[in-house]
Tab-separated table of C-alpha atoms and ligand atoms in Angstrom:
chain	number	residue	atom	x	y	z
A	1	MET	CA	17.288	-21.708	13.585
A	2	GLU	CA	17.450	-18.164	12.364
A	3	GLU	CA	14.646	-15.885	13.447
A	4	ASN	CA	12.003	-15.345	10.789
A	5	ARG	CA	11.988	-11.638	9.917
A	6	ASN	CA	10.067	-11.916	6.665
A	7	LEU	CA	7.710	-9.050	5.984
A	8	TYR	CA	5.259	-8.890	3.105
A	9	SER	CA	3.401	-5.994	1.629
A	10	ALA	CA	1.681	-5.236	-1.642
A	11	VAL	CA	-0.072	-2.280	-3.222
A	12	GLN	CA	-2.449	-2.374	-6.175
A	13	PRO	CA	-1.187	-0.321	-9.104
A	14	THR	CA	-4.562	1.341	-9.556
A	15	ASN	CA	-5.044	4.193	-7.132
A	16	ASN	CA	-3.359	7.522	-7.061
A	17	LEU	CA	-1.566	7.876	-3.756
A	18	THR	CA	-2.155	10.990	-1.671
A	19	ILE	CA	0.482	12.693	0.444
A	20	GLY	CA	-1.272	10.992	3.387
A	21	ASN	CA	-0.747	7.534	1.869
A	22	TYR	CA	2.866	8.480	1.301
A	23	LEU	CA	3.400	9.346	4.936
A	24	GLY	CA	1.363	6.439	6.249
A	25	ALA	CA	2.567	3.675	4.003
A	26	VAL	CA	5.289	4.131	1.420
A	27	LYS	CA	7.589	6.060	3.761
A	28	ASN	CA	7.210	3.302	6.391
A	29	PHE	CA	8.036	0.595	3.874
A	30	VAL	CA	11.296	2.324	3.254
A	31	GLU	CA	12.131	2.344	6.959
A	32	LEU	CA	11.058	-1.293	7.406
A	33	GLN	CA	13.518	-2.557	4.807
A	34	ASN	CA	16.387	-1.931	7.199
A	35	GLU	CA	14.913	-4.103	9.928
A	36	TYR	CA	13.113	-6.897	8.105
A	37	ASP	CA	13.494	-9.179	5.101
A	38	CYS	CA	10.978	-7.340	2.996
A	39	TYR	CA	9.029	-8.490	-0.020
A	40	TYR	CA	7.182	-5.652	-1.748
A	41	ALA	CA	4.808	-6.597	-4.537
A	42	ILE	CA	2.830	-4.663	-7.075
A	43	ALA	CA	-0.484	-6.500	-6.969
A	44	ASN	CA	-1.588	-6.344	-10.598
A	45	GLN	CA	-3.470	-9.646	-10.331
A	46	HIS	CA	-5.640	-8.170	-7.593
A	47	ALA	CA	-6.162	-5.087	-9.733
A	48	ILE	CA	-7.939	-6.967	-12.524
A	49	THR	CA	-10.748	-8.072	-10.205
A	50	VAL	CA	-12.337	-4.831	-11.343
A	51	ARG	CA	-12.125	-3.831	-15.012
A	52	GLN	CA	-8.908	-2.004	-15.958
A	53	ASN	CA	-7.764	-0.218	-19.053
A	54	PRO	CA	-4.800	-2.364	-20.262
A	55	ALA	CA	-2.531	0.503	-21.309
A	56	GLU	CA	-3.168	2.294	-18.023
A	57	LEU	CA	-2.614	-0.816	-15.951
A	58	ARG	CA	0.732	-1.373	-17.659
A	59	GLN	CA	1.777	2.240	-17.157
A	60	LYS	CA	0.664	2.365	-13.531
A	61	THR	CA	2.552	-0.826	-12.738
A	62	ALA	CA	5.816	0.700	-13.937
A	63	ALA	CA	4.952	4.007	-12.244
A	64	LEU	CA	4.379	2.334	-8.885
A	65	ALA	CA	7.642	0.405	-9.117
A	66	ALA	CA	9.451	3.646	-9.944
A	67	LEU	CA	7.687	5.422	-7.089
A	68	TYR	CA	8.801	2.814	-4.559
A	69	ILE	CA	12.392	3.239	-5.647
A	70	ALA	CA	12.115	7.031	-5.828
A	71	CYS	CA	10.807	7.059	-2.253
A	72	GLY	CA	13.822	5.087	-1.132
A	73	ALA	CA	12.980	1.398	-1.489
A	74	ASP	CA	16.372	-0.101	-2.230
A	75	PRO	CA	16.247	-3.077	-4.612
A	76	GLU	CA	19.390	-4.393	-2.941
A	77	LYS	CA	17.732	-4.427	0.457
A	78	CYS	CA	14.226	-5.592	-0.409
A	79	VAL	CA	12.633	-7.822	-3.017
A	80	LEU	CA	10.585	-5.563	-5.263
A	81	TYR	CA	8.548	-7.351	-7.901
A	82	VAL	CA	5.335	-7.549	-9.911
A	83	GLN	CA	2.874	-10.208	-8.758
A	84	SER	CA	2.092	-11.594	-12.222
A	85	HIS	CA	5.807	-12.272	-12.800
A	86	VAL	CA	5.713	-14.967	-10.135
A	87	PRO	CA	3.353	-17.761	-11.260
A	88	ALA	CA	3.438	-19.362	-7.804
A	89	HIS	CA	0.835	-16.820	-6.644
A	90	SER	CA	-1.869	-18.230	-8.918
A	91	GLN	CA	-0.670	-21.764	-8.294
A	92	LEU	CA	-0.901	-21.565	-4.521
A	93	CYS	CA	-4.144	-19.634	-4.781
A	94	TRP	CA	-5.717	-22.632	-6.527
A	95	VAL	CA	-4.696	-24.993	-3.745
A	96	LEU	CA	-5.832	-22.585	-1.028
A	97	ASN	CA	-9.200	-22.255	-2.751
A	98	THR	CA	-9.860	-25.814	-1.685
A	99	PHE	CA	-9.263	-24.796	1.947
A	100	THR	CA	-11.594	-21.824	1.818
A	101	TYR	CA	-15.375	-21.865	2.137
A	102	VAL	CA	-17.692	-20.030	-0.194
A	103	GLY	CA	-19.666	-18.753	2.789
A	104	GLU	CA	-16.577	-17.098	4.284
A	105	MET	CA	-15.875	-15.255	1.077
A	106	GLU	CA	-19.473	-14.122	0.682
A	107	ARG	CA	-19.295	-12.530	4.118
A	108	MET	CA	-16.198	-10.413	3.431
A	109	THR	CA	-16.950	-6.724	3.856
A	110	GLN	CA	-14.841	-5.598	0.905
A	111	PHE	CA	-16.440	-8.179	-1.383
A	112	LYS	CA	-19.888	-6.916	-0.405
A	113	ASP	CA	-18.858	-3.280	-0.924
A	114	LYS	CA	-17.235	-3.934	-4.272
A	115	SER	CA	-20.176	-6.067	-5.404
A	116	ARG	CA	-22.409	-3.093	-4.782
A	117	LYS	CA	-20.036	-0.726	-6.591
A	118	HIS	CA	-19.487	-3.034	-9.576
A	119	ALA	CA	-22.885	-4.725	-9.726
A	120	ASP	CA	-22.437	-5.464	-13.436
A	121	ASN	CA	-19.224	-7.408	-12.839
A	122	ILE	CA	-19.353	-9.548	-9.712
A	123	ASN	CA	-16.767	-11.984	-11.038
A	124	MET	CA	-15.194	-15.021	-9.365
A	125	GLY	CA	-11.879	-13.174	-9.033
A	126	LEU	CA	-13.519	-10.462	-6.949
A	127	MET	CA	-14.802	-13.118	-4.595
A	128	ASP	CA	-11.453	-14.927	-4.599
A	129	TYR	CA	-9.475	-11.758	-3.863
A	130	PRO	CA	-8.788	-12.695	-0.207
A	131	VAL	CA	-7.499	-16.153	-1.164
A	132	LEU	CA	-5.032	-14.669	-3.651
A	133	MET	CA	-3.949	-12.305	-0.909
A	134	ALA	CA	-3.464	-15.250	1.453
A	135	ALA	CA	-1.358	-16.967	-1.227
A	136	ASP	CA	0.768	-13.792	-1.573
A	137	ILE	CA	1.560	-13.722	2.114
A	138	LEU	CA	1.904	-17.449	2.803
A	139	LEU	CA	4.249	-18.124	-0.133
A	140	TYR	CA	6.908	-15.971	1.533
A	141	GLN	CA	6.432	-17.409	5.039
A	142	ALA	CA	5.803	-13.803	6.019
A	143	ARG	CA	5.598	-13.248	9.725
A	144	TYR	CA	4.717	-9.563	9.507
A	145	VAL	CA	2.241	-7.862	7.210
A	146	PRO	CA	1.859	-4.091	7.516
A	147	VAL	CA	-1.609	-3.166	6.296
A	148	GLY	CA	-4.268	-0.548	6.805
A	149	LEU	CA	-7.248	-1.353	8.997
A	150	ASP	CA	-9.340	-1.872	5.843
A	151	GLN	CA	-7.325	-5.042	5.193
A	152	LYS	CA	-7.704	-6.518	8.677
A	153	GLN	CA	-10.440	-8.971	7.668
A	154	HIS	CA	-8.344	-10.203	4.746
A	155	LEU	CA	-5.397	-10.787	7.017
A	156	GLU	CA	-7.532	-12.729	9.485
A	157	ILE	CA	-8.660	-15.027	6.668
A	158	ALA	CA	-5.049	-15.558	5.608
A	159	ARG	CA	-4.281	-16.633	9.179
A	160	ASP	CA	-7.291	-18.974	9.250
A	161	ILE	CA	-6.326	-20.586	5.953
A	162	ALA	CA	-2.720	-21.038	7.104
A	163	GLN	CA	-3.836	-22.684	10.342
A	164	ARG	CA	-6.340	-24.880	8.573
A	165	PHE	CA	-3.681	-26.174	6.196
A	166	ASN	CA	-1.104	-26.620	8.957
A	167	ASN	CA	-3.609	-28.605	11.031
A	168	ALA	CA	-4.681	-30.777	8.117
A	169	TYR	CA	-1.080	-31.727	7.232
A	170	SER	CA	1.827	-30.513	9.315
A	171	PRO	CA	3.328	-27.063	9.944
A	172	THR	CA	3.829	-25.640	6.443
A	173	PHE	CA	2.992	-21.947	6.610
A	174	THR	CA	4.066	-19.245	9.014
A	175	VAL	CA	0.896	-17.779	10.501
A	176	PRO	CA	1.234	-14.053	9.674
A	177	GLU	CA	0.716	-11.181	12.108
A	178	GLY	CA	-0.757	-7.883	10.959
A	179	ILE	CA	1.020	-4.656	11.747
A	180	TYR	CA	-1.817	-2.170	11.580
A	181	MET	CA	-0.669	1.153	10.310
A	182	LYS	CA	-2.713	4.282	10.459
A	183	VAL	CA	-2.788	4.982	6.747
A	184	GLY	CA	-2.560	8.706	6.271
A	185	ALA	CA	-3.841	9.266	9.780
A	186	LYS	CA	-2.162	12.591	10.264
A	187	ILE	CA	-3.406	14.410	7.193
A	188	ASN	CA	-6.942	15.669	6.705
A	189	ASP	CA	-9.004	16.792	3.736
A	190	LEU	CA	-8.070	20.333	2.638
A	191	GLN	CA	-11.697	21.265	1.986
A	192	GLU	CA	-13.324	19.473	4.919
A	193	PRO	CA	-10.525	19.433	7.490
A	194	SER	CA	-12.451	17.348	10.012
A	195	LYS	CA	-12.278	14.379	7.606
A	196	LYS	CA	-9.255	12.282	6.696
A	197	MET	CA	-7.677	13.008	3.298
A	198	SER	CA	-8.852	10.321	0.885
A	199	LYS	CA	-7.794	9.263	-2.604
A	200	SER	CA	-11.412	9.239	-3.753
A	201	ALA	CA	-12.743	12.591	-2.487
A	202	GLU	CA	-15.268	14.264	-4.798
A	203	ASN	CA	-13.792	17.746	-4.608
A	204	PRO	CA	-10.521	17.767	-6.596
A	205	ASN	CA	-9.092	20.344	-4.184
A	206	SER	CA	-9.567	18.043	-1.183
A	207	SER	CA	-6.558	15.822	-1.695
A	208	VAL	CA	-2.977	16.315	-2.787
A	209	PHE	CA	-1.540	13.463	-4.828
A	210	LEU	CA	2.060	12.395	-5.092
A	211	THR	CA	1.737	12.971	-8.825
A	212	ASP	CA	0.543	16.590	-8.533
A	213	ASP	CA	2.924	19.093	-10.080
A	214	ARG	CA	4.224	22.104	-8.197
A	215	ASP	CA	1.567	24.544	-9.415
A	216	THR	CA	-1.238	22.130	-8.589
A	217	VAL	CA	0.115	21.478	-5.101
A	218	ILE	CA	0.450	25.177	-4.383
A	219	ARG	CA	-2.980	25.971	-5.828
A	220	LYS	CA	-4.638	23.280	-3.701
A	221	PHE	CA	-3.028	24.619	-0.536
A	222	LYS	CA	-3.948	28.199	-1.449
A	223	ARG	CA	-7.564	27.056	-1.703
A	224	ALA	CA	-7.437	25.056	1.513
A	225	VAL	CA	-10.212	25.909	3.924
A	226	THR	CA	-9.022	27.876	6.944
A	227	ASP	CA	-11.043	28.978	9.902
A	228	SER	CA	-12.556	32.176	11.152
A	229	GLY	CA	-10.191	34.450	13.023
A	230	SER	CA	-6.679	35.149	11.846
A	231	GLU	CA	-4.412	33.425	14.339
A	232	ILE	CA	-2.143	30.610	13.157
A	233	LYS	CA	-2.463	28.363	16.157
A	234	TYR	CA	-2.666	24.593	16.629
A	235	ASP	CA	-6.169	23.932	17.963
A	236	PRO	CA	-7.773	20.967	16.170
A	237	GLU	CA	-11.104	21.423	18.000
A	238	ASN	CA	-11.749	25.009	17.000
A	239	LYS	CA	-9.329	25.518	14.119
A	240	ALA	CA	-9.377	22.253	12.193
A	241	GLY	CA	-8.187	23.780	8.900
A	242	VAL	CA	-5.263	25.749	10.291
A	243	SER	CA	-4.229	22.864	12.560
A	244	ASN	CA	-4.207	20.425	9.660
A	245	LEU	CA	-2.006	22.761	7.628
A	246	LEU	CA	0.346	23.220	10.566
A	247	SER	CA	0.763	19.479	10.919
A	248	VAL	CA	1.296	19.003	7.185
A	249	TYR	CA	3.977	21.683	7.331
A	250	ALA	CA	5.591	20.092	10.379
A	251	VAL	CA	5.677	16.608	8.862
A	252	PHE	CA	7.007	17.804	5.529
A	253	THR	CA	9.726	19.998	6.985
A	254	GLY	CA	10.687	17.849	9.953
A	255	LYS	CA	9.912	20.714	12.334
A	256	THR	CA	7.665	20.507	15.371
A	257	VAL	CA	4.192	22.042	15.342
A	258	SER	CA	5.201	24.671	17.889
A	259	GLU	CA	8.242	25.635	15.814
A	260	ALA	CA	5.864	26.036	12.892
A	261	GLU	CA	3.489	28.187	14.968
A	262	LYS	CA	6.362	30.500	15.891
A	263	GLU	CA	7.543	30.731	12.320
A	264	PHE	CA	4.132	31.900	11.141
A	265	GLU	CA	3.354	34.220	14.046
A	266	GLY	CA	1.850	37.452	12.774
A	267	LEU	CA	1.517	36.265	9.172
A	268	GLY	CA	-1.790	36.196	7.306
A	269	TYR	CA	-3.520	33.029	6.153
A	270	GLY	CA	-2.547	33.697	2.538
A	271	GLU	CA	1.184	33.723	3.194
A	272	PHE	CA	0.839	30.771	5.566
A	273	LYS	CA	-0.959	28.594	2.999
A	274	LEU	CA	1.568	29.478	0.318
A	275	ALA	CA	4.428	28.448	2.615
A	276	VAL	CA	2.783	25.095	3.369
A	277	GLY	CA	2.179	24.450	-0.331
A	278	GLU	CA	5.765	25.309	-1.157
A	279	ALA	CA	7.107	23.030	1.582
A	280	VAL	CA	5.094	20.096	0.247
A	281	ALA	CA	6.007	20.854	-3.370
A	282	ASP	CA	9.694	21.091	-2.413
A	283	LYS	CA	9.560	17.672	-0.795
A	284	LEU	CA	7.690	16.037	-3.684
A	285	ALA	CA	9.847	17.535	-6.446
A	286	PRO	CA	12.903	15.271	-6.029
A	287	ILE	CA	10.700	12.168	-5.644
A	288	GLN	CA	8.794	13.017	-8.810
A	289	ALA	CA	11.984	13.820	-10.705
A	290	GLU	CA	13.530	10.522	-9.662
A	291	GLN	CA	10.347	8.647	-10.557
A	292	ALA	CA	10.327	10.240	-14.017
A	293	ARG	CA	14.016	9.471	-14.499
A	294	LEU	CA	13.447	5.822	-13.576
A	295	LEU	CA	10.436	5.574	-15.879
A	296	SER	CA	12.510	6.830	-18.766
A	297	ASP	CA	15.193	4.236	-18.016
A	298	LYS	CA	13.166	1.174	-18.924
A	299	ALA	CA	16.218	-1.072	-19.108
A	300	TYR	CA	17.133	-0.326	-15.503
A	301	LEU	CA	13.590	-0.573	-14.153
A	302	ASP	CA	12.912	-3.832	-15.983
A	303	GLY	CA	16.222	-5.165	-14.713
A	304	VAL	CA	15.223	-4.409	-11.117
A	305	LEU	CA	11.845	-6.087	-11.606
A	306	LYS	CA	13.401	-9.102	-13.299
A	307	THR	CA	15.840	-9.645	-10.438
A	308	GLY	CA	12.978	-9.077	-8.002
A	309	ALA	CA	10.836	-11.694	-9.743
A	310	GLU	CA	13.698	-14.197	-9.679
A	311	ARG	CA	14.378	-13.698	-5.989
A	312	ALA	CA	10.666	-13.797	-5.164
A	313	SER	CA	10.179	-16.959	-7.244
A	314	TYR	CA	12.989	-18.700	-5.426
A	315	THR	CA	11.316	-18.254	-2.023
A	316	ALA	CA	7.797	-18.765	-3.360
A	317	ASN	CA	8.619	-21.994	-5.186
A	318	LYS	CA	10.171	-23.508	-2.075
A	319	THR	CA	6.839	-23.088	-0.275
A	320	LEU	CA	4.815	-24.195	-3.291
A	321	ASN	CA	6.848	-27.412	-3.640
A	322	LYS	CA	6.275	-28.268	0.008
A	323	VAL	CA	2.555	-27.734	-0.456
A	324	TYR	CA	2.420	-29.847	-3.619
A	325	LYS	CA	4.181	-32.708	-1.833
A	326	LYS	CA	1.941	-32.560	1.199
A	327	ILE	CA	-1.298	-32.586	-0.738
A	328	GLY	CA	-0.190	-35.532	-2.875
A	329	PHE	CA	0.598	-33.976	-6.261
A	330	TYR	CA	2.609	-36.568	-8.193
A	331	GLN	CA	6.245	-35.496	-8.513
A	332	ILE	CA	8.370	-36.239	-11.581
B	401	LIG	N1	-5.392	-5.874	-0.802
B	401	LIG	C1	-4.315	-4.977	-0.497
B	401	LIG	C2	-4.834	-3.538	-0.603
B	401	LIG	O1	-5.660	-3.239	-1.426
B	401	LIG	C3	-3.155	-5.165	-1.424
B	401	LIG	C4	-2.548	-6.521	-1.226
B	401	LIG	C5	-2.541	-7.549	-2.108
B	401	LIG	C6	-1.840	-6.942	-0.078
B	401	LIG	N2	-1.878	-8.608	-1.589
B	401	LIG	C7	-1.437	-8.278	-0.351
B	401	LIG	C8	-1.512	-6.338	1.139
B	401	LIG	C9	-0.726	-9.015	0.608
B	401	LIG	C10	-0.792	-7.072	2.088
B	401	LIG	C11	-0.418	-8.401	1.812
B	401	LIG	O2	-4.369	-2.699	0.135
């Protein structure tokens, strides 16, 4: 039999991605497509577990699809699709619900956190979130699932549910393995450089988003916190701000940190920060331009998503049919 190289990943179309998310996640997805049979979903059904503005949700779904492609996801090499276009996700989720215990779901860390954050809307979907995620993964017989550490508990539950079902019937699902990526590990907050850059920082100058225009990117880097002294030297212990900027510059230009140090030798902080901002803006510009071009070509984008949904449905329905047979759903 052929080796299973299926890989599954999904992103909710709700959050703005920072340059750290780009480096930690989206860029990796693009590299993975050459080695694995990749399914990349836009998880809009997960997104509605907290209230969304409909027009924004629609727009962000298209924007995320365009971003994937602009970053290099090749619709010929991977299956790129929107979760709600493949009904099998909800269908398998229902079956898996009957193999999942209420107590397990109540204990999930993210459910508890989100229940606190959205105390006025602790809906069943929020609690069922991990089961839908299990359905996502198991439908595609995914062997590999690259996720951030925050999703580790969800992946463990997906494995448990798969094993439970396989033991109750016969081997049906591939038990998935997590590939734990350090999401945005290398880039820190521009205002508090000892902390990781986050998409939900309070200070708007803390994080640079993939959607920031050139002026905004440059302004944020100009305002980045540096350290006392004037030397541009990589020393994360004593010069957290300068070191962070040096690594951003290195990653965005493909140079090494010591090459960057040499390049900036003798320059002042002002010139240094401007150069880092410009390097990041230069790298983002073509991605943003391509994303905008794709968004204005609705026929093309919709075509990609339609083909993606068809290819995803084909694989997903094969698994769903097996499940329906095994559990005794009457076939006609
Ligand atoms: N819950 C994931 C997140 O917020 C997104 C997601 C949905 C996902 N379904 C998935 C990730 C399946 C991996 C596999 O990051």
